[in-house]
Amino acid sequence: MTMLLSSINQQLSGTIWRLEIDSLSDTIFLETRTADKQVSFSSINLVNSKINFEDYTSEERWLTGIEASYDGVLLLHNYQSDNTPVHKGLTAIDENAQVLWSNYTYAFDHLSTTGPVVFNTQIQPKKLFLIDVKTGAMLRPFSMDIDTEAENRVQFPQSALPSGVDNLPVSEVHGNIVQSLHYNKFRIVSLHTLTGVQLQQHLYIMDGAALVYEDLLNTDIQKMQPESFILYRNWLVYIKNKAELKVVPL
């Protein structure tokens, strides 16, 4: 039985706060935050494992974050103030970490199959329109019939009782629950164990009864972690110890 190998093992400079996948370019974007209040962004192509950019920072150290991504372009937002979660403004970053455009009157509404749908915060009532993600230019008013919601190709595991884990190298499943997902011939399982006072989170991939991949997701944690992994197309994507991105092609 052939063991699976990870294609991406990327250690980031801080805690991975958000992960966004662009299905048009198969690019994964990461938002990372540090204890000294610095936010940065990274971009990795899933197909060839190429790092497009890493630890990109903007002039705004903290009050910014990932809004969405489309056709290889990362959209960042600011906040109206440090006392509100309301987003304001958009900045577009290309795969070379170059700013394509910025508009501080735009606010993001949602992502459609034809591109980002935004509105001008200075105009009331709110009027939605489609923009060109590469230039920020308004293309036309939003059409519900044409600008349908973008397809989400991400699959999430389901929580279940720990049945069928007899072939896994664990003696007892803490909390009596696992997160599980089937993909083709593979079964992906995440679970917690408790050794003494040390709580750990594990990841296993089974091919039938055979164990073909395993990793320790989190060590010495204080409570059970609900987020374990996602499946995008044929890539298993997960975060290890809050700061390392790992991808396993299935």
PDB file of N, CA, C and O in Angstrom, residues 126-186:
ATOM      1  N   LYS A 126     -28.820  51.301  -0.914  1.00  0.00           N
ATOM      2  CA  LYS A 126     -27.717  50.507  -1.457  1.00  0.00           C
ATOM      3  C   LYS A 126     -28.052  49.967  -2.840  1.00  0.00           C
ATOM      4  O   LYS A 126     -29.119  49.384  -3.053  1.00  0.00           O
ATOM      5  N   LYS A 127     -27.137  50.169  -3.792  1.00  0.00           N
ATOM      6  CA  LYS A 127     -27.302  49.648  -5.143  1.00  0.00           C
ATOM      7  C   LYS A 127     -26.114  48.756  -5.487  1.00  0.00           C
ATOM      8  O   LYS A 127     -24.964  49.210  -5.491  1.00  0.00           O
ATOM      9  N   LEU A 128     -26.387  47.500  -5.769  1.00  0.00           N
ATOM     10  CA  LEU A 128     -25.340  46.535  -6.070  1.00  0.00           C
ATOM     11  C   LEU A 128     -24.913  46.622  -7.529  1.00  0.00           C
ATOM     12  O   LEU A 128     -25.745  46.831  -8.414  1.00  0.00           O
ATOM     13  N   PHE A 129     -23.600  46.433  -7.761  1.00  0.00           N
ATOM     14  CA  PHE A 129     -23.108  46.382  -9.129  1.00  0.00           C
ATOM     15  C   PHE A 129     -21.902  45.453  -9.203  1.00  0.00           C
ATOM     16  O   PHE A 129     -21.222  45.183  -8.205  1.00  0.00           O
ATOM     17  N   LEU A 130     -21.650  44.950 -10.420  1.00  0.00           N
ATOM     18  CA  LEU A 130     -20.542  44.048 -10.689  1.00  0.00           C
ATOM     19  C   LEU A 130     -19.318  44.855 -11.065  1.00  0.00           C
ATOM     20  O   LEU A 130     -19.410  45.830 -11.808  1.00  0.00           O
ATOM     21  N   ILE A 131     -18.153  44.455 -10.555  1.00  0.00           N
ATOM     22  CA  ILE A 131     -16.918  45.154 -10.902  1.00  0.00           C
ATOM     23  C   ILE A 131     -15.936  44.204 -11.583  1.00  0.00           C
ATOM     24  O   ILE A 131     -16.010  42.980 -11.434  1.00  0.00           O
ATOM     25  N   ASP A 132     -15.006  44.784 -12.331  1.00  0.00           N
ATOM     26  CA  ASP A 132     -13.886  44.052 -12.913  1.00  0.00           C
ATOM     27  C   ASP A 132     -12.843  43.865 -11.812  1.00  0.00           C
ATOM     28  O   ASP A 132     -12.306  44.844 -11.277  1.00  0.00           O
ATOM     29  N   VAL A 133     -12.557  42.617 -11.455  1.00  0.00           N
ATOM     30  CA  VAL A 133     -11.664  42.368 -10.325  1.00  0.00           C
ATOM     31  C   VAL A 133     -10.242  42.844 -10.603  1.00  0.00           C
ATOM     32  O   VAL A 133      -9.493  43.162  -9.661  1.00  0.00           O
ATOM     33  N   LYS A 134      -9.851  42.950 -11.879  1.00  0.00           N
ATOM     34  CA  LYS A 134      -8.473  43.364 -12.214  1.00  0.00           C
ATOM     35  C   LYS A 134      -8.291  44.897 -12.201  1.00  0.00           C
ATOM     36  O   LYS A 134      -7.185  45.374 -12.009  1.00  0.00           O
ATOM     37  N   THR A 135      -9.399  45.639 -12.399  1.00  0.00           N
ATOM     38  CA  THR A 135      -9.287  47.099 -12.487  1.00  0.00           C
ATOM     39  C   THR A 135     -10.126  47.833 -11.452  1.00  0.00           C
ATOM     40  O   THR A 135      -9.882  49.014 -11.184  1.00  0.00           O
ATOM     41  N   GLY A 136     -11.126  47.176 -10.890  1.00  0.00           N
ATOM     42  CA  GLY A 136     -12.030  47.836  -9.962  1.00  0.00           C
ATOM     43  C   GLY A 136     -13.130  48.631 -10.634  1.00  0.00           C
ATOM     44  O   GLY A 136     -13.975  49.226  -9.969  1.00  0.00           O
ATOM     45  N   ALA A 137     -13.137  48.641 -11.966  1.00  0.00           N
ATOM     46  CA  ALA A 137     -14.129  49.429 -12.699  1.00  0.00           C
ATOM     47  C   ALA A 137     -15.504  48.773 -12.629  1.00  0.00           C
ATOM     48  O   ALA A 137     -15.626  47.545 -12.657  1.00  0.00           O
ATOM     49  N   MET A 138     -16.536  49.623 -12.546  1.00  0.00           N
ATOM     50  CA  MET A 138     -17.899  49.115 -12.567  1.00  0.00           C
ATOM     51  C   MET A 138     -18.220  48.585 -13.955  1.00  0.00           C
ATOM     52  O   MET A 138     -17.979  49.238 -14.967  1.00  0.00           O
ATOM     53  N   LEU A 139     -18.761  47.362 -14.028  1.00  0.00           N
ATOM     54  CA  LEU A 139     -19.118  46.752 -15.302  1.00  0.00           C
ATOM     55  C   LEU A 139     -20.588  46.998 -15.641  1.00  0.00           C
ATOM     56  O   LEU A 139     -20.913  47.398 -16.742  1.00  0.00           O
ATOM     57  N   ARG A 140     -21.466  46.770 -14.678  1.00  0.00           N
ATOM     58  CA  ARG A 140     -22.906  46.953 -14.880  1.00  0.00           C
ATOM     59  C   ARG A 140     -23.616  46.718 -13.564  1.00  0.00           C
ATOM     60  O   ARG A 140     -23.036  46.161 -12.617  1.00  0.00           O
ATOM     61  N   PRO A 141     -24.892  47.106 -13.493  1.00  0.00           N
ATOM     62  CA  PRO A 141     -25.667  46.798 -12.291  1.00  0.00           C
ATOM     63  C   PRO A 141     -25.784  45.288 -12.074  1.00  0.00           C
ATOM     64  O   PRO A 141     -25.778  44.509 -13.034  1.00  0.00           O
ATOM     65  N   PHE A 142     -25.870  44.882 -10.849  1.00  0.00           N
ATOM     66  CA  PHE A 142     -25.994  43.470 -10.490  1.00  0.00           C
ATOM     67  C   PHE A 142     -27.292  42.893 -11.037  1.00  0.00           C
ATOM     68  O   PHE A 142     -28.363  43.506 -10.937  1.00  0.00           O
ATOM     69  N   SER A 143     -27.199  41.703 -11.629  1.00  0.00           N
ATOM     70  CA  SER A 143     -28.359  40.980 -12.139  1.00  0.00           C
ATOM     71  C   SER A 143     -28.456  39.637 -11.436  1.00  0.00           C
ATOM     72  O   SER A 143     -27.545  38.803 -11.549  1.00  0.00           O
ATOM     73  N   MET A 144     -29.536  39.410 -10.745  1.00  0.00           N
ATOM     74  CA  MET A 144     -29.708  38.166 -10.001  1.00  0.00           C
ATOM     75  C   MET A 144     -29.745  36.951 -10.924  1.00  0.00           C
ATOM     76  O   MET A 144     -29.319  35.852 -10.562  1.00  0.00           O
ATOM     77  N   ASP A 145     -30.221  37.145 -12.140  1.00  0.00           N
ATOM     78  CA  ASP A 145     -30.326  36.036 -13.093  1.00  0.00           C
ATOM     79  C   ASP A 145     -28.985  35.679 -13.710  1.00  0.00           C
ATOM     80  O   ASP A 145     -28.715  34.510 -14.007  1.00  0.00           O
ATOM     81  N   ILE A 146     -28.133  36.674 -13.926  1.00  0.00           N
ATOM     82  CA  ILE A 146     -26.842  36.447 -14.573  1.00  0.00           C
ATOM     83  C   ILE A 146     -25.731  36.213 -13.556  1.00  0.00           C
ATOM     84  O   ILE A 146     -24.929  35.285 -13.681  1.00  0.00           O
ATOM     85  N   ASP A 147     -25.688  37.054 -12.542  1.00  0.00           N
ATOM     86  CA  ASP A 147     -24.608  37.017 -11.550  1.00  0.00           C
ATOM     87  C   ASP A 147     -24.981  36.083 -10.401  1.00  0.00           C
ATOM     88  O   ASP A 147     -25.188  36.509  -9.262  1.00  0.00           O
ATOM     89  N   THR A 148     -25.091  34.801 -10.728  1.00  0.00           N
ATOM     90  CA  THR A 148     -25.487  33.812  -9.725  1.00  0.00           C
ATOM     91  C   THR A 148     -24.357  33.589  -8.725  1.00  0.00           C
ATOM     92  O   THR A 148     -23.186  33.876  -9.000  1.00  0.00           O
ATOM     93  N   GLU A 149     -24.714  33.071  -7.585  1.00  0.00           N
ATOM     94  CA  GLU A 149     -23.745  32.892  -6.504  1.00  0.00           C
ATOM     95  C   GLU A 149     -22.646  31.926  -6.918  1.00  0.00           C
ATOM     96  O   GLU A 149     -22.905  30.891  -7.546  1.00  0.00           O
ATOM     97  N   ALA A 150     -21.419  32.265  -6.593  1.00  0.00           N
ATOM     98  CA  ALA A 150     -20.261  31.446  -6.956  1.00  0.00           C
ATOM     99  C   ALA A 150     -20.341  30.085  -6.281  1.00  0.00           C
ATOM    100  O   ALA A 150     -20.753  29.968  -5.122  1.00  0.00           O
ATOM    101  N   GLU A 151     -19.953  29.057  -7.020  1.00  0.00           N
ATOM    102  CA  GLU A 151     -19.996  27.693  -6.500  1.00  0.00           C
ATOM    103  C   GLU A 151     -18.897  27.474  -5.474  1.00  0.00           C
ATOM    104  O   GLU A 151     -17.752  27.871  -5.675  1.00  0.00           O
ATOM    105  N   ASN A 152     -19.263  26.829  -4.392  1.00  0.00           N
ATOM    106  CA  ASN A 152     -18.302  26.501  -3.346  1.00  0.00           C
ATOM    107  C   ASN A 152     -17.921  25.030  -3.476  1.00  0.00           C
ATOM    108  O   ASN A 152     -18.745  24.143  -3.273  1.00  0.00           O
ATOM    109  N   ARG A 153     -16.673  24.753  -3.839  1.00  0.00           N
ATOM    110  CA  ARG A 153     -16.222  23.380  -4.061  1.00  0.00           C
ATOM    111  C   ARG A 153     -15.601  22.765  -2.808  1.00  0.00           C
ATOM    112  O   ARG A 153     -14.987  21.701  -2.876  1.00  0.00           O
ATOM    113  N   VAL A 154     -15.771  23.430  -1.677  1.00  0.00           N
ATOM    114  CA  VAL A 154     -15.177  22.949  -0.433  1.00  0.00           C
ATOM    115  C   VAL A 154     -16.136  21.998   0.274  1.00  0.00           C
ATOM    116  O   VAL A 154     -17.332  22.279   0.405  1.00  0.00           O
ATOM    117  N   GLN A 155     -15.612  20.867   0.732  1.00  0.00           N
ATOM    118  CA  GLN A 155     -16.381  19.915   1.523  1.00  0.00           C
ATOM    119  C   GLN A 155     -15.844  19.900   2.950  1.00  0.00           C
ATOM    120  O   GLN A 155     -14.632  19.993   3.171  1.00  0.00           O
ATOM    121  N   PHE A 156     -16.759  19.781   3.899  1.00  0.00           N
ATOM    122  CA  PHE A 156     -16.401  19.764   5.311  1.00  0.00           C
ATOM    123  C   PHE A 156     -16.709  18.396   5.912  1.00  0.00           C
ATOM    124  O   PHE A 156     -17.649  17.722   5.483  1.00  0.00           O
ATOM    125  N   PRO A 157     -15.946  17.980   6.920  1.00  0.00           N
ATOM    126  CA  PRO A 157     -16.230  16.690   7.558  1.00  0.00           C
ATOM    127  C   PRO A 157     -17.498  16.768   8.413  1.00  0.00           C
ATOM    128  O   PRO A 157     -17.935  17.846   8.803  1.00  0.00           O
ATOM    129  N   GLN A 158     -18.049  15.597   8.682  1.00  0.00           N
ATOM    130  CA  GLN A 158     -19.220  15.487   9.529  1.00  0.00           C
ATOM    131  C   GLN A 158     -18.831  14.837  10.851  1.00  0.00           C
ATOM    132  O   GLN A 158     -17.989  13.935  10.893  1.00  0.00           O
ATOM    133  N   SER A 159     -19.449  15.299  11.927  1.00  0.00           N
ATOM    134  CA  SER A 159     -19.192  14.715  13.244  1.00  0.00           C
ATOM    135  C   SER A 159     -20.035  13.460  13.426  1.00  0.00           C
ATOM    136  O   SER A 159     -21.200  13.414  13.018  1.00  0.00           O
ATOM    137  N   ALA A 160     -19.431  12.427  14.025  1.00  0.00           N
ATOM    138  CA  ALA A 160     -20.129  11.161  14.207  1.00  0.00           C
ATOM    139  C   ALA A 160     -19.516  10.408  15.375  1.00  0.00           C
ATOM    140  O   ALA A 160     -18.447  10.768  15.889  1.00  0.00           O
ATOM    141  N   LEU A 161     -20.193   9.353  15.789  1.00  0.00           N
ATOM    142  CA  LEU A 161     -19.640   8.474  16.803  1.00  0.00           C
ATOM    143  C   LEU A 161     -18.439   7.741  16.230  1.00  0.00           C
ATOM    144  O   LEU A 161     -18.375   7.497  15.022  1.00  0.00           O
ATOM    145  N   PRO A 162     -17.477   7.364  17.075  1.00  0.00           N
ATOM    146  CA  PRO A 162     -16.215   6.799  16.578  1.00  0.00           C
ATOM    147  C   PRO A 162     -16.308   5.345  16.147  1.00  0.00           C
ATOM    148  O   PRO A 162     -15.586   4.480  16.645  1.00  0.00           O
ATOM    149  N   SER A 163     -17.198   5.044  15.200  1.00  0.00           N
ATOM    150  CA  SER A 163     -17.276   3.681  14.665  1.00  0.00           C
ATOM    151  C   SER A 163     -16.266   3.525  13.533  1.00  0.00           C
ATOM    152  O   SER A 163     -15.925   4.481  12.844  1.00  0.00           O
ATOM    153  N   GLY A 164     -15.765   2.323  13.348  1.00  0.00           N
ATOM    154  CA  GLY A 164     -14.830   2.060  12.261  1.00  0.00           C
ATOM    155  C   GLY A 164     -13.445   2.617  12.468  1.00  0.00           C
ATOM    156  O   GLY A 164     -12.743   2.906  11.497  1.00  0.00           O
ATOM    157  N   VAL A 165     -13.019   2.783  13.716  1.00  0.00           N
ATOM    158  CA  VAL A 165     -11.670   3.305  13.987  1.00  0.00           C
ATOM    159  C   VAL A 165     -10.770   2.218  14.576  1.00  0.00           C
ATOM    160  O   VAL A 165      -9.719   2.513  15.127  1.00  0.00           O
ATOM    161  N   ASP A 166     -11.181   0.966  14.433  1.00  0.00           N
ATOM    162  CA  ASP A 166     -10.411  -0.131  15.014  1.00  0.00           C
ATOM    163  C   ASP A 166      -9.009  -0.228  14.426  1.00  0.00           C
ATOM    164  O   ASP A 166      -8.081  -0.682  15.099  1.00  0.00           O
ATOM    165  N   ASN A 167      -8.843   0.175  13.169  1.00  0.00           N
ATOM    166  CA  ASN A 167      -7.536   0.065  12.520  1.00  0.00           C
ATOM    167  C   ASN A 167      -6.646   1.278  12.748  1.00  0.00           C
ATOM    168  O   ASN A 167      -5.544   1.344  12.207  1.00  0.00           O
ATOM    169  N   LEU A 168      -7.127   2.240  13.515  1.00  0.00           N
ATOM    170  CA  LEU A 168      -6.336   3.433  13.794  1.00  0.00           C
ATOM    171  C   LEU A 168      -5.476   3.207  15.038  1.00  0.00           C
ATOM    172  O   LEU A 168      -5.878   2.498  15.968  1.00  0.00           O
ATOM    173  N   PRO A 169      -4.300   3.841  15.092  1.00  0.00           N
ATOM    174  CA  PRO A 169      -3.377   3.635  16.228  1.00  0.00           C
ATOM    175  C   PRO A 169      -3.763   4.453  17.459  1.00  0.00           C
ATOM    176  O   PRO A 169      -2.950   5.210  17.992  1.00  0.00           O
ATOM    177  N   VAL A 170      -4.997   4.312  17.925  1.00  0.00           N
ATOM    178  CA  VAL A 170      -5.448   5.001  19.132  1.00  0.00           C
ATOM    179  C   VAL A 170      -6.157   3.992  20.029  1.00  0.00           C
ATOM    180  O   VAL A 170      -6.833   3.079  19.542  1.00  0.00           O
ATOM    181  N   SER A 171      -5.984   4.149  21.328  1.00  0.00           N
ATOM    182  CA  SER A 171      -6.619   3.222  22.270  1.00  0.00           C
ATOM    183  C   SER A 171      -7.992   3.717  22.700  1.00  0.00           C
ATOM    184  O   SER A 171      -8.887   2.915  22.988  1.00  0.00           O
ATOM    185  N   GLU A 172      -8.180   5.044  22.702  1.00  0.00           N
ATOM    186  CA  GLU A 172      -9.464   5.604  23.127  1.00  0.00           C
ATOM    187  C   GLU A 172      -9.653   6.975  22.482  1.00  0.00           C
ATOM    188  O   GLU A 172      -8.724   7.771  22.410  1.00  0.00           O
ATOM    189  N   VAL A 173     -10.870   7.228  22.000  1.00  0.00           N
ATOM    190  CA  VAL A 173     -11.199   8.505  21.381  1.00  0.00           C
ATOM    191  C   VAL A 173     -11.779   9.432  22.437  1.00  0.00           C
ATOM    192  O   VAL A 173     -12.830   9.147  23.015  1.00  0.00           O
ATOM    193  N   HIS A 174     -11.100  10.535  22.691  1.00  0.00           N
ATOM    194  CA  HIS A 174     -11.576  11.479  23.708  1.00  0.00           C
ATOM    195  C   HIS A 174     -12.845  12.186  23.219  1.00  0.00           C
ATOM    196  O   HIS A 174     -12.938  12.611  22.068  1.00  0.00           O
ATOM    197  N   GLY A 175     -13.825  12.297  24.088  1.00  0.00           N
ATOM    198  CA  GLY A 175     -15.079  12.948  23.737  1.00  0.00           C
ATOM    199  C   GLY A 175     -16.030  12.058  22.970  1.00  0.00           C
ATOM    200  O   GLY A 175     -17.150  12.453  22.646  1.00  0.00           O
ATOM    201  N   ASN A 176     -15.569  10.843  22.624  1.00  0.00           N
ATOM    202  CA  ASN A 176     -16.395   9.845  21.948  1.00  0.00           C
ATOM    203  C   ASN A 176     -17.001  10.363  20.648  1.00  0.00           C
ATOM    204  O   ASN A 176     -18.158  10.084  20.320  1.00  0.00           O
ATOM    205  N   ILE A 177     -16.216  11.148  19.900  1.00  0.00           N
ATOM    206  CA  ILE A 177     -16.702  11.688  18.631  1.00  0.00           C
ATOM    207  C   ILE A 177     -15.525  11.883  17.675  1.00  0.00           C
ATOM    208  O   ILE A 177     -14.401  12.174  18.108  1.00  0.00           O
ATOM    209  N   VAL A 178     -15.792  11.691  16.385  1.00  0.00           N
ATOM    210  CA  VAL A 178     -14.776  11.917  15.358  1.00  0.00           C
ATOM    211  C   VAL A 178     -15.378  12.808  14.277  1.00  0.00           C
ATOM    212  O   VAL A 178     -16.594  12.919  14.148  1.00  0.00           O
ATOM    213  N   GLN A 179     -14.500  13.417  13.500  1.00  0.00           N
ATOM    214  CA  GLN A 179     -14.913  14.117  12.292  1.00  0.00           C
ATOM    215  C   GLN A 179     -14.440  13.288  11.109  1.00  0.00           C
ATOM    216  O   GLN A 179     -13.272  12.886  11.047  1.00  0.00           O
ATOM    217  N   SER A 180     -15.348  13.028  10.168  1.00  0.00           N
ATOM    218  CA  SER A 180     -15.042  12.074   9.116  1.00  0.00           C
ATOM    219  C   SER A 180     -15.574  12.548   7.775  1.00  0.00           C
ATOM    220  O   SER A 180     -16.601  13.230   7.706  1.00  0.00           O
ATOM    221  N   LEU A 181     -14.856  12.167   6.698  1.00  0.00           N
ATOM    222  CA  LEU A 181     -15.268  12.500   5.341  1.00  0.00           C
ATOM    223  C   LEU A 181     -14.746  11.425   4.394  1.00  0.00           C
ATOM    224  O   LEU A 181     -13.593  10.997   4.503  1.00  0.00           O
ATOM    225  N   HIS A 182     -15.597  10.980   3.467  1.00  0.00           N
ATOM    226  CA  HIS A 182     -15.192  10.002   2.457  1.00  0.00           C
ATOM    227  C   HIS A 182     -14.930  10.713   1.127  1.00  0.00           C
ATOM    228  O   HIS A 182     -15.687  11.594   0.732  1.00  0.00           O
ATOM    229  N   TYR A 183     -13.841  10.297   0.467  1.00  0.00           N
ATOM    230  CA  TYR A 183     -13.539  10.802  -0.872  1.00  0.00           C
ATOM    231  C   TYR A 183     -12.987   9.660  -1.692  1.00  0.00           C
ATOM    232  O   TYR A 183     -11.915   9.119  -1.384  1.00  0.00           O
ATOM    233  N   ASN A 184     -13.730   9.260  -2.739  1.00  0.00           N
ATOM    234  CA  ASN A 184     -13.361   8.093  -3.539  1.00  0.00           C
ATOM    235  C   ASN A 184     -13.096   6.900  -2.624  1.00  0.00           C
ATOM    236  O   ASN A 184     -13.970   6.527  -1.846  1.00  0.00           O
ATOM    237  N   LYS A 185     -11.902   6.349  -2.649  1.00  0.00           N
ATOM    238  CA  LYS A 185     -11.621   5.175  -1.822  1.00  0.00           C
ATOM    239  C   LYS A 185     -11.096   5.536  -0.436  1.00  0.00           C
ATOM    240  O   LYS A 185     -10.855   4.644   0.390  1.00  0.00           O
ATOM    241  N   PHE A 186     -10.920   6.826  -0.169  1.00  0.00           N
ATOM    242  CA  PHE A 186     -10.309   7.252   1.081  1.00  0.00           C
ATOM    243  C   PHE A 186     -11.345   7.648   2.127  1.00  0.00           C
ATOM    244  O   PHE A 186     -12.403   8.198   1.792  1.00  0.00           O
TER     245      PHE A 186
END
